[in-house]
Amino acid sequence: MASSSGLTLQSSFVSARARLDSVSRPRKSQFSCPSLSRPRNSSLSVCCSMGSSASSQKPDNLQEAEKSGFTSLSEDEWKKRLTPEQYYVTRQKGTERAFTGVYCNTKTPGVYNCVCCDTPLFDSSTKFDSGTGWPSYYKTIGNNVKTKLDLSIIFMPRQEVVCAVCNAHLGHVFDDGPRPTGKRFCINSAALKFEASERARD
């Protein structure tokens, strides 16, 4: 009988000790961040909870760096870089007279760059004769061109076309172009700088 009581007492003691150990021992959370358990490198500003990094505040590529440089130019600096007509069209959102632009009838193979920042905008293979009096293209080069709503003419909202790098006004885009895009990028010659391809120069 005494040995039975001794076993019962010993079993209770072991059970109580196990519970005490489980309470006093810190549990590892399934949501813990491994980086918090190691010494931090003071040169890195890594935030585990938000996933941000020190490099997130820097330009993603060279185009972003160039963009910040061109957008900071003053109006006087643009006037020094451009001809009066180029400045009027690209910085003041002007429009050259129809059929007067130097590239209206150009058919030479090459690339049409932004006259302000030299960014490639349109390839000659996408140029077509729209009969409107302005150089017209059905496709842009990559994402180098962007559009935004133009409400400058009452009751006739349009989509303005601007250079994605320096925000130069280029013209407007319409939905009456040829296949495969169905777009007509109607662009001022004064906003462009043509660069002929190597085979065209030979």
mmCIF file with all atom_site columns, C-alpha atoms in Angstrom:
data_model
loop_
_atom_site.group_PDB
_atom_site.id
_atom_site.type_symbol
_atom_site.label_atom_id
_atom_site.label_alt_id
_atom_site.label_comp_id
_atom_site.label_asym_id
_atom_site.label_entity_id
_atom_site.label_seq_id
_atom_site.pdbx_PDB_ins_code
_atom_site.Cartn_x
_atom_site.Cartn_y
_atom_site.Cartn_z
_atom_site.occupancy
_atom_site.B_iso_or_equiv
_atom_site.pdbx_formal_charge
_atom_site.auth_seq_id
_atom_site.auth_comp_id
_atom_site.auth_asym_id
_atom_site.auth_atom_id
_atom_site.pdbx_PDB_model_num
ATOM 1   C CA . MET A 1 1   ? 0.000   0.000  0.000   1.00 0.00 ? 1   MET A CA 1
ATOM 2   C CA . ALA A 1 2   ? 2.882   2.325  0.893   1.00 0.00 ? 2   ALA A CA 1
ATOM 3   C CA . SER A 1 3   ? 4.652   1.558  -2.374  1.00 0.00 ? 3   SER A CA 1
ATOM 4   C CA . SER A 1 4   ? 1.465   2.370  -4.314  1.00 0.00 ? 4   SER A CA 1
ATOM 5   C CA . SER A 1 5   ? 1.196   5.745  -2.612  1.00 0.00 ? 5   SER A CA 1
ATOM 6   C CA . GLY A 1 6   ? 4.848   6.392  -3.354  1.00 0.00 ? 6   GLY A CA 1
ATOM 7   C CA . LEU A 1 7   ? 4.362   5.706  -7.060  1.00 0.00 ? 7   LEU A CA 1
ATOM 8   C CA . THR A 1 8   ? 1.322   7.972  -7.184  1.00 0.00 ? 8   THR A CA 1
ATOM 9   C CA . LEU A 1 9   ? 3.215   10.796 -5.484  1.00 0.00 ? 9   LEU A CA 1
ATOM 10  C CA . GLN A 1 10  ? 6.219   10.353 -7.782  1.00 0.00 ? 10  GLN A CA 1
ATOM 11  C CA . SER A 1 11  ? 3.941   10.389 -10.879 1.00 0.00 ? 11  SER A CA 1
ATOM 12  C CA . SER A 1 12  ? 2.244   13.620 -9.735  1.00 0.00 ? 12  SER A CA 1
ATOM 13  C CA . PHE A 1 13  ? 5.639   15.210 -9.174  1.00 0.00 ? 13  PHE A CA 1
ATOM 14  C CA . VAL A 1 14  ? 6.844   14.292 -12.682 1.00 0.00 ? 14  VAL A CA 1
ATOM 15  C CA . SER A 1 15  ? 3.603   15.594 -14.241 1.00 0.00 ? 15  SER A CA 1
ATOM 16  C CA . ALA A 1 16  ? 3.849   18.884 -12.350 1.00 0.00 ? 16  ALA A CA 1
ATOM 17  C CA . ARG A 1 17  ? 7.524   19.284 -13.364 1.00 0.00 ? 17  ARG A CA 1
ATOM 18  C CA . ALA A 1 18  ? 6.617   18.729 -17.036 1.00 0.00 ? 18  ALA A CA 1
ATOM 19  C CA . ARG A 1 19  ? 3.915   21.409 -16.890 1.00 0.00 ? 19  ARG A CA 1
ATOM 20  C CA . LEU A 1 20  ? 6.299   23.831 -15.193 1.00 0.00 ? 20  LEU A CA 1
ATOM 21  C CA . ASP A 1 21  ? 8.931   23.290 -17.903 1.00 0.00 ? 21  ASP A CA 1
ATOM 22  C CA . SER A 1 22  ? 6.414   23.876 -20.678 1.00 0.00 ? 22  SER A CA 1
ATOM 23  C CA . VAL A 1 23  ? 5.322   27.174 -19.133 1.00 0.00 ? 23  VAL A CA 1
ATOM 24  C CA . SER A 1 24  ? 8.801   28.516 -18.371 1.00 0.00 ? 24  SER A CA 1
ATOM 25  C CA . ARG A 1 25  ? 10.357  27.531 -21.716 1.00 0.00 ? 25  ARG A CA 1
ATOM 26  C CA . PRO A 1 26  ? 9.687   30.262 -24.373 1.00 0.00 ? 26  PRO A CA 1
ATOM 27  C CA . ARG A 1 27  ? 7.920   28.992 -27.454 1.00 0.00 ? 27  ARG A CA 1
ATOM 28  C CA . LYS A 1 28  ? 9.124   29.787 -30.940 1.00 0.00 ? 28  LYS A CA 1
ATOM 29  C CA . SER A 1 29  ? 6.513   31.738 -32.860 1.00 0.00 ? 29  SER A CA 1
ATOM 30  C CA . GLN A 1 30  ? 5.674   30.545 -36.374 1.00 0.00 ? 30  GLN A CA 1
ATOM 31  C CA . PHE A 1 31  ? 5.575   34.187 -37.464 1.00 0.00 ? 31  PHE A CA 1
ATOM 32  C CA . SER A 1 32  ? 9.054   35.124 -36.242 1.00 0.00 ? 32  SER A CA 1
ATOM 33  C CA . CYS A 1 33  ? 11.459  36.709 -38.646 1.00 0.00 ? 33  CYS A CA 1
ATOM 34  C CA . PRO A 1 34  ? 14.763  34.794 -38.942 1.00 0.00 ? 34  PRO A CA 1
ATOM 35  C CA . SER A 1 35  ? 16.703  37.991 -39.497 1.00 0.00 ? 35  SER A CA 1
ATOM 36  C CA . LEU A 1 36  ? 15.706  39.292 -36.037 1.00 0.00 ? 36  LEU A CA 1
ATOM 37  C CA . SER A 1 37  ? 17.549  36.429 -34.304 1.00 0.00 ? 37  SER A CA 1
ATOM 38  C CA . ARG A 1 38  ? 20.870  37.364 -35.895 1.00 0.00 ? 38  ARG A CA 1
ATOM 39  C CA . PRO A 1 39  ? 22.959  40.528 -35.397 1.00 0.00 ? 39  PRO A CA 1
ATOM 40  C CA . ARG A 1 40  ? 21.896  43.222 -37.865 1.00 0.00 ? 40  ARG A CA 1
ATOM 41  C CA . ASN A 1 41  ? 24.228  44.773 -40.359 1.00 0.00 ? 41  ASN A CA 1
ATOM 42  C CA . SER A 1 42  ? 23.988  48.512 -39.739 1.00 0.00 ? 42  SER A CA 1
ATOM 43  C CA . SER A 1 43  ? 24.724  49.244 -43.409 1.00 0.00 ? 43  SER A CA 1
ATOM 44  C CA . LEU A 1 44  ? 21.496  47.576 -44.522 1.00 0.00 ? 44  LEU A CA 1
ATOM 45  C CA . SER A 1 45  ? 18.090  49.039 -43.759 1.00 0.00 ? 45  SER A CA 1
ATOM 46  C CA . VAL A 1 46  ? 16.018  45.890 -44.204 1.00 0.00 ? 46  VAL A CA 1
ATOM 47  C CA . CYS A 1 47  ? 12.548  45.863 -42.726 1.00 0.00 ? 47  CYS A CA 1
ATOM 48  C CA . CYS A 1 48  ? 11.291  42.305 -42.270 1.00 0.00 ? 48  CYS A CA 1
ATOM 49  C CA . SER A 1 49  ? 7.650   43.185 -41.793 1.00 0.00 ? 49  SER A CA 1
ATOM 50  C CA . MET A 1 50  ? 7.278   45.448 -44.847 1.00 0.00 ? 50  MET A CA 1
ATOM 51  C CA . GLY A 1 51  ? 9.736   43.820 -47.221 1.00 0.00 ? 51  GLY A CA 1
ATOM 52  C CA . SER A 1 52  ? 11.373  47.119 -48.199 1.00 0.00 ? 52  SER A CA 1
ATOM 53  C CA . SER A 1 53  ? 15.058  47.614 -48.798 1.00 0.00 ? 53  SER A CA 1
ATOM 54  C CA . ALA A 1 54  ? 17.596  50.391 -48.955 1.00 0.00 ? 54  ALA A CA 1
ATOM 55  C CA . SER A 1 55  ? 17.660  50.222 -52.746 1.00 0.00 ? 55  SER A CA 1
ATOM 56  C CA . SER A 1 56  ? 13.921  50.910 -53.111 1.00 0.00 ? 56  SER A CA 1
ATOM 57  C CA . GLN A 1 57  ? 14.491  54.641 -52.917 1.00 0.00 ? 57  GLN A CA 1
ATOM 58  C CA . LYS A 1 58  ? 16.969  54.641 -55.811 1.00 0.00 ? 58  LYS A CA 1
ATOM 59  C CA . PRO A 1 59  ? 16.032  54.868 -59.517 1.00 0.00 ? 59  PRO A CA 1
ATOM 60  C CA . ASP A 1 60  ? 15.175  51.439 -60.952 1.00 0.00 ? 60  ASP A CA 1
ATOM 61  C CA . ASN A 1 61  ? 17.166  52.011 -64.122 1.00 0.00 ? 61  ASN A CA 1
ATOM 62  C CA . LEU A 1 62  ? 19.066  54.558 -66.146 1.00 0.00 ? 62  LEU A CA 1
ATOM 63  C CA . GLN A 1 63  ? 15.879  55.886 -67.739 1.00 0.00 ? 63  GLN A CA 1
ATOM 64  C CA . GLU A 1 64  ? 14.519  56.894 -64.328 1.00 0.00 ? 64  GLU A CA 1
ATOM 65  C CA . ALA A 1 65  ? 17.752  58.744 -63.563 1.00 0.00 ? 65  ALA A CA 1
ATOM 66  C CA . GLU A 1 66  ? 17.624  60.521 -66.895 1.00 0.00 ? 66  GLU A CA 1
ATOM 67  C CA . LYS A 1 67  ? 13.962  61.381 -66.360 1.00 0.00 ? 67  LYS A CA 1
ATOM 68  C CA . SER A 1 68  ? 14.669  63.159 -63.086 1.00 0.00 ? 68  SER A CA 1
ATOM 69  C CA . GLY A 1 69  ? 17.432  65.138 -64.799 1.00 0.00 ? 69  GLY A CA 1
ATOM 70  C CA . PHE A 1 70  ? 15.312  66.356 -67.720 1.00 0.00 ? 70  PHE A CA 1
ATOM 71  C CA . THR A 1 71  ? 12.217  67.183 -65.657 1.00 0.00 ? 71  THR A CA 1
ATOM 72  C CA . SER A 1 72  ? 14.295  69.482 -63.445 1.00 0.00 ? 72  SER A CA 1
ATOM 73  C CA . LEU A 1 73  ? 15.360  71.720 -66.346 1.00 0.00 ? 73  LEU A CA 1
ATOM 74  C CA . SER A 1 74  ? 14.036  75.273 -66.212 1.00 0.00 ? 74  SER A CA 1
ATOM 75  C CA . GLU A 1 75  ? 12.169  76.950 -69.057 1.00 0.00 ? 75  GLU A CA 1
ATOM 76  C CA . ASP A 1 76  ? 15.207  79.120 -69.807 1.00 0.00 ? 76  ASP A CA 1
ATOM 77  C CA . GLU A 1 77  ? 17.376  76.019 -70.140 1.00 0.00 ? 77  GLU A CA 1
ATOM 78  C CA . TRP A 1 78  ? 14.882  74.446 -72.553 1.00 0.00 ? 78  TRP A CA 1
ATOM 79  C CA . LYS A 1 79  ? 14.860  77.625 -74.641 1.00 0.00 ? 79  LYS A CA 1
ATOM 80  C CA . LYS A 1 80  ? 18.640  77.412 -74.962 1.00 0.00 ? 80  LYS A CA 1
ATOM 81  C CA . ARG A 1 81  ? 18.498  73.763 -76.056 1.00 0.00 ? 81  ARG A CA 1
ATOM 82  C CA . LEU A 1 82  ? 15.635  74.062 -78.581 1.00 0.00 ? 82  LEU A CA 1
ATOM 83  C CA . THR A 1 83  ? 14.662  76.157 -81.576 1.00 0.00 ? 83  THR A CA 1
ATOM 84  C CA . PRO A 1 84  ? 11.673  78.496 -81.076 1.00 0.00 ? 84  PRO A CA 1
ATOM 85  C CA . GLU A 1 85  ? 9.380   76.070 -82.938 1.00 0.00 ? 85  GLU A CA 1
ATOM 86  C CA . GLN A 1 86  ? 10.628  73.052 -81.018 1.00 0.00 ? 86  GLN A CA 1
ATOM 87  C CA . TYR A 1 87  ? 10.132  74.877 -77.733 1.00 0.00 ? 87  TYR A CA 1
ATOM 88  C CA . TYR A 1 88  ? 6.641   76.003 -78.733 1.00 0.00 ? 88  TYR A CA 1
ATOM 89  C CA . VAL A 1 89  ? 5.554   72.466 -79.637 1.00 0.00 ? 89  VAL A CA 1
ATOM 90  C CA . THR A 1 90  ? 7.265   70.365 -76.957 1.00 0.00 ? 90  THR A CA 1
ATOM 91  C CA . ARG A 1 91  ? 7.221   72.652 -73.900 1.00 0.00 ? 91  ARG A CA 1
ATOM 92  C CA . GLN A 1 92  ? 4.140   74.796 -74.616 1.00 0.00 ? 92  GLN A CA 1
ATOM 93  C CA . LYS A 1 93  ? 1.988   72.050 -76.193 1.00 0.00 ? 93  LYS A CA 1
ATOM 94  C CA . GLY A 1 94  ? 1.811   73.801 -79.538 1.00 0.00 ? 94  GLY A CA 1
ATOM 95  C CA . THR A 1 95  ? 0.940   72.317 -82.950 1.00 0.00 ? 95  THR A CA 1
ATOM 96  C CA . GLU A 1 96  ? 2.778   72.889 -86.225 1.00 0.00 ? 96  GLU A CA 1
ATOM 97  C CA . ARG A 1 97  ? 0.717   73.616 -89.331 1.00 0.00 ? 97  ARG A CA 1
ATOM 98  C CA . ALA A 1 98  ? -0.400  70.566 -91.302 1.00 0.00 ? 98  ALA A CA 1
ATOM 99  C CA . PHE A 1 99  ? 1.855   69.410 -94.182 1.00 0.00 ? 99  PHE A CA 1
ATOM 100 C CA . THR A 1 100 ? 4.691   71.728 -93.064 1.00 0.00 ? 100 THR A CA 1
ATOM 101 C CA . GLY A 1 101 ? 6.663   69.318 -90.875 1.00 0.00 ? 101 GLY A CA 1
ATOM 102 C CA . VAL A 1 102 ? 10.016  68.070 -92.144 1.00 0.00 ? 102 VAL A CA 1
ATOM 103 C CA . TYR A 1 103 ? 9.101   64.412 -91.480 1.00 0.00 ? 103 TYR A CA 1
ATOM 104 C CA . CYS A 1 104 ? 5.605   64.473 -92.922 1.00 0.00 ? 104 CYS A CA 1
ATOM 105 C CA . ASN A 1 105 ? 6.574   62.509 -96.062 1.00 0.00 ? 105 ASN A CA 1
ATOM 106 C CA . THR A 1 106 ? 9.795   60.838 -94.877 1.00 0.00 ? 106 THR A CA 1
ATOM 107 C CA . LYS A 1 107 ? 10.048  57.172 -95.836 1.00 0.00 ? 107 LYS A CA 1
ATOM 108 C CA . THR A 1 108 ? 13.709  56.524 -94.987 1.00 0.00 ? 108 THR A CA 1
ATOM 109 C CA . PRO A 1 109 ? 14.286  53.563 -92.602 1.00 0.00 ? 109 PRO A CA 1
ATOM 110 C CA . GLY A 1 110 ? 15.337  54.604 -89.124 1.00 0.00 ? 110 GLY A CA 1
ATOM 111 C CA . VAL A 1 111 ? 14.173  55.688 -85.702 1.00 0.00 ? 111 VAL A CA 1
ATOM 112 C CA . TYR A 1 112 ? 12.377  58.863 -84.610 1.00 0.00 ? 112 TYR A CA 1
ATOM 113 C CA . ASN A 1 113 ? 13.758  60.130 -81.289 1.00 0.00 ? 113 ASN A CA 1
ATOM 114 C CA . CYS A 1 114 ? 12.505  62.807 -78.912 1.00 0.00 ? 114 CYS A CA 1
ATOM 115 C CA . VAL A 1 115 ? 14.040  66.134 -79.921 1.00 0.00 ? 115 VAL A CA 1
ATOM 116 C CA . CYS A 1 116 ? 14.373  67.135 -76.257 1.00 0.00 ? 116 CYS A CA 1
ATOM 117 C CA . CYS A 1 117 ? 16.064  64.086 -74.699 1.00 0.00 ? 117 CYS A CA 1
ATOM 118 C CA . ASP A 1 118 ? 16.915  61.777 -77.628 1.00 0.00 ? 118 ASP A CA 1
ATOM 119 C CA . THR A 1 119 ? 14.724  58.924 -76.349 1.00 0.00 ? 119 THR A CA 1
ATOM 120 C CA . PRO A 1 120 ? 13.670  56.507 -79.169 1.00 0.00 ? 120 PRO A CA 1
ATOM 121 C CA . LEU A 1 121 ? 9.913   56.973 -79.708 1.00 0.00 ? 121 LEU A CA 1
ATOM 122 C CA . PHE A 1 122 ? 8.834   55.494 -83.056 1.00 0.00 ? 122 PHE A CA 1
ATOM 123 C CA . ASP A 1 123 ? 10.333  53.124 -85.614 1.00 0.00 ? 123 ASP A CA 1
ATOM 124 C CA . SER A 1 124 ? 9.982   53.965 -89.305 1.00 0.00 ? 124 SER A CA 1
ATOM 125 C CA . SER A 1 125 ? 8.451   50.527 -89.931 1.00 0.00 ? 125 SER A CA 1
ATOM 126 C CA . THR A 1 126 ? 5.337   51.662 -88.020 1.00 0.00 ? 126 THR A CA 1
ATOM 127 C CA . LYS A 1 127 ? 4.956   54.965 -89.932 1.00 0.00 ? 127 LYS A CA 1
ATOM 128 C CA . PHE A 1 128 ? 2.050   55.262 -92.372 1.00 0.00 ? 128 PHE A CA 1
ATOM 129 C CA . ASP A 1 129 ? 0.437   57.897 -94.575 1.00 0.00 ? 129 ASP A CA 1
ATOM 130 C CA . SER A 1 130 ? -2.637  59.072 -92.682 1.00 0.00 ? 130 SER A CA 1
ATOM 131 C CA . GLY A 1 131 ? -3.380  61.974 -95.033 1.00 0.00 ? 131 GLY A CA 1
ATOM 132 C CA . THR A 1 132 ? -3.673  64.299 -92.054 1.00 0.00 ? 132 THR A CA 1
ATOM 133 C CA . GLY A 1 133 ? -0.543  66.354 -92.720 1.00 0.00 ? 133 GLY A CA 1
ATOM 134 C CA . TRP A 1 134 ? 1.433   65.103 -89.697 1.00 0.00 ? 134 TRP A CA 1
ATOM 135 C CA . PRO A 1 135 ? 3.768   62.122 -89.307 1.00 0.00 ? 135 PRO A CA 1
ATOM 136 C CA . SER A 1 136 ? 1.656   59.191 -88.120 1.00 0.00 ? 136 SER A CA 1
ATOM 137 C CA . TYR A 1 137 ? 2.596   55.900 -86.476 1.00 0.00 ? 137 TYR A CA 1
ATOM 138 C CA . TYR A 1 138 ? 0.559   52.912 -85.311 1.00 0.00 ? 138 TYR A CA 1
ATOM 139 C CA . LYS A 1 139 ? 2.955   51.747 -82.589 1.00 0.00 ? 139 LYS A CA 1
ATOM 140 C CA . THR A 1 140 ? 5.456   53.204 -80.118 1.00 0.00 ? 140 THR A CA 1
ATOM 141 C CA . ILE A 1 141 ? 8.867   51.872 -79.101 1.00 0.00 ? 141 ILE A CA 1
ATOM 142 C CA . GLY A 1 142 ? 8.400   50.094 -75.775 1.00 0.00 ? 142 GLY A CA 1
ATOM 143 C CA . ASN A 1 143 ? 7.007   52.277 -72.998 1.00 0.00 ? 143 ASN A CA 1
ATOM 144 C CA . ASN A 1 144 ? 8.912   55.388 -74.087 1.00 0.00 ? 144 ASN A CA 1
ATOM 145 C CA . VAL A 1 145 ? 5.656   57.187 -74.907 1.00 0.00 ? 145 VAL A CA 1
ATOM 146 C CA . LYS A 1 146 ? 2.784   57.798 -72.529 1.00 0.00 ? 146 LYS A CA 1
ATOM 147 C CA . THR A 1 147 ? -0.643  59.376 -72.881 1.00 0.00 ? 147 THR A CA 1
ATOM 148 C CA . LYS A 1 148 ? -2.826  61.590 -70.729 1.00 0.00 ? 148 LYS A CA 1
ATOM 149 C CA . LEU A 1 149 ? -6.211  63.238 -71.053 1.00 0.00 ? 149 LEU A CA 1
ATOM 150 C CA . ASP A 1 150 ? -6.231  66.597 -72.845 1.00 0.00 ? 150 ASP A CA 1
ATOM 151 C CA . LEU A 1 151 ? -9.234  68.853 -72.156 1.00 0.00 ? 151 LEU A CA 1
ATOM 152 C CA . SER A 1 152 ? -7.794  71.989 -73.745 1.00 0.00 ? 152 SER A CA 1
ATOM 153 C CA . ILE A 1 153 ? -10.539 72.041 -76.411 1.00 0.00 ? 153 ILE A CA 1
ATOM 154 C CA . ILE A 1 154 ? -14.075 72.267 -74.984 1.00 0.00 ? 154 ILE A CA 1
ATOM 155 C CA . PHE A 1 155 ? -16.377 69.375 -75.925 1.00 0.00 ? 155 PHE A CA 1
ATOM 156 C CA . MET A 1 156 ? -13.504 67.527 -77.631 1.00 0.00 ? 156 MET A CA 1
ATOM 157 C CA . PRO A 1 157 ? -11.471 65.488 -75.116 1.00 0.00 ? 157 PRO A CA 1
ATOM 158 C CA . ARG A 1 158 ? -8.327  63.972 -76.609 1.00 0.00 ? 158 ARG A CA 1
ATOM 159 C CA . GLN A 1 159 ? -5.423  61.789 -75.532 1.00 0.00 ? 159 GLN A CA 1
ATOM 160 C CA . GLU A 1 160 ? -2.210  63.770 -75.463 1.00 0.00 ? 160 GLU A CA 1
ATOM 161 C CA . VAL A 1 161 ? 1.026   61.941 -76.327 1.00 0.00 ? 161 VAL A CA 1
ATOM 162 C CA . VAL A 1 162 ? 4.150   62.853 -74.339 1.00 0.00 ? 162 VAL A CA 1
ATOM 163 C CA . CYS A 1 163 ? 7.689   61.537 -73.998 1.00 0.00 ? 163 CYS A CA 1
ATOM 164 C CA . ALA A 1 164 ? 7.899   59.255 -70.955 1.00 0.00 ? 164 ALA A CA 1
ATOM 165 C CA . VAL A 1 165 ? 11.363  60.563 -70.048 1.00 0.00 ? 165 VAL A CA 1
ATOM 166 C CA . CYS A 1 166 ? 11.154  64.367 -70.337 1.00 0.00 ? 166 CYS A CA 1
ATOM 167 C CA . ASN A 1 167 ? 7.368   64.964 -70.659 1.00 0.00 ? 167 ASN A CA 1
ATOM 168 C CA . ALA A 1 168 ? 7.767   66.705 -74.002 1.00 0.00 ? 168 ALA A CA 1
ATOM 169 C CA . HIS A 1 169 ? 4.470   67.226 -75.816 1.00 0.00 ? 169 HIS A CA 1
ATOM 170 C CA . LEU A 1 170 ? 4.529   65.161 -79.021 1.00 0.00 ? 170 LEU A CA 1
ATOM 171 C CA . GLY A 1 171 ? 0.978   65.238 -80.375 1.00 0.00 ? 171 GLY A CA 1
ATOM 172 C CA . HIS A 1 172 ? -2.176  63.153 -79.893 1.00 0.00 ? 172 HIS A CA 1
ATOM 173 C CA . VAL A 1 173 ? -3.300  59.559 -80.390 1.00 0.00 ? 173 VAL A CA 1
ATOM 174 C CA . PHE A 1 174 ? -6.579  58.455 -82.003 1.00 0.00 ? 174 PHE A CA 1
ATOM 175 C CA . ASP A 1 175 ? -8.371  55.145 -82.506 1.00 0.00 ? 175 ASP A CA 1
ATOM 176 C CA . ASP A 1 176 ? -8.614  55.294 -86.307 1.00 0.00 ? 176 ASP A CA 1
ATOM 177 C CA . GLY A 1 177 ? -5.222  53.812 -87.215 1.00 0.00 ? 177 GLY A CA 1
ATOM 178 C CA . PRO A 1 178 ? -4.370  50.645 -89.152 1.00 0.00 ? 178 PRO A CA 1
ATOM 179 C CA . ARG A 1 179 ? -3.956  47.124 -87.863 1.00 0.00 ? 179 ARG A CA 1
ATOM 180 C CA . PRO A 1 180 ? -2.619  45.536 -85.767 1.00 0.00 ? 180 PRO A CA 1
ATOM 181 C CA . THR A 1 181 ? -3.013  48.263 -83.087 1.00 0.00 ? 181 THR A CA 1
ATOM 182 C CA . GLY A 1 182 ? -5.768  50.420 -84.583 1.00 0.00 ? 182 GLY A CA 1
ATOM 183 C CA . LYS A 1 183 ? -3.939  53.471 -83.200 1.00 0.00 ? 183 LYS A CA 1
ATOM 184 C CA . ARG A 1 184 ? -2.871  56.651 -84.978 1.00 0.00 ? 184 ARG A CA 1
ATOM 185 C CA . PHE A 1 185 ? -0.155  58.525 -83.154 1.00 0.00 ? 185 PHE A CA 1
ATOM 186 C CA . CYS A 1 186 ? -0.357  61.940 -84.815 1.00 0.00 ? 186 CYS A CA 1
ATOM 187 C CA . ILE A 1 187 ? 3.000   63.571 -84.029 1.00 0.00 ? 187 ILE A CA 1
ATOM 188 C CA . ASN A 1 188 ? 4.561   66.976 -84.687 1.00 0.00 ? 188 ASN A CA 1
ATOM 189 C CA . SER A 1 189 ? 7.776   66.853 -86.722 1.00 0.00 ? 189 SER A CA 1
ATOM 190 C CA . ALA A 1 190 ? 9.193   69.581 -84.470 1.00 0.00 ? 190 ALA A CA 1
ATOM 191 C CA . ALA A 1 191 ? 9.038   67.142 -81.546 1.00 0.00 ? 191 ALA A CA 1
ATOM 192 C CA . LEU A 1 192 ? 11.133  64.532 -83.366 1.00 0.00 ? 192 LEU A CA 1
ATOM 193 C CA . LYS A 1 193 ? 14.750  63.957 -84.339 1.00 0.00 ? 193 LYS A CA 1
ATOM 194 C CA . PHE A 1 194 ? 15.224  61.337 -87.033 1.00 0.00 ? 194 PHE A CA 1
ATOM 195 C CA . GLU A 1 195 ? 18.130  58.906 -87.005 1.00 0.00 ? 195 GLU A CA 1
ATOM 196 C CA . ALA A 1 196 ? 18.539  56.891 -90.212 1.00 0.00 ? 196 ALA A CA 1
ATOM 197 C CA . SER A 1 197 ? 19.432  53.210 -89.938 1.00 0.00 ? 197 SER A CA 1
ATOM 198 C CA . GLU A 1 198 ? 22.869  51.933 -90.970 1.00 0.00 ? 198 GLU A CA 1
ATOM 199 C CA . ARG A 1 199 ? 21.573  50.396 -94.222 1.00 0.00 ? 199 ARG A CA 1
ATOM 200 C CA . ALA A 1 200 ? 19.863  53.687 -95.116 1.00 0.00 ? 200 ALA A CA 1
ATOM 201 C CA . ARG A 1 201 ? 23.165  55.560 -94.719 1.00 0.00 ? 201 ARG A CA 1
ATOM 202 C CA . ASP A 1 202 ? 25.089  53.148 -96.977 1.00 0.00 ? 202 ASP A CA 1
#
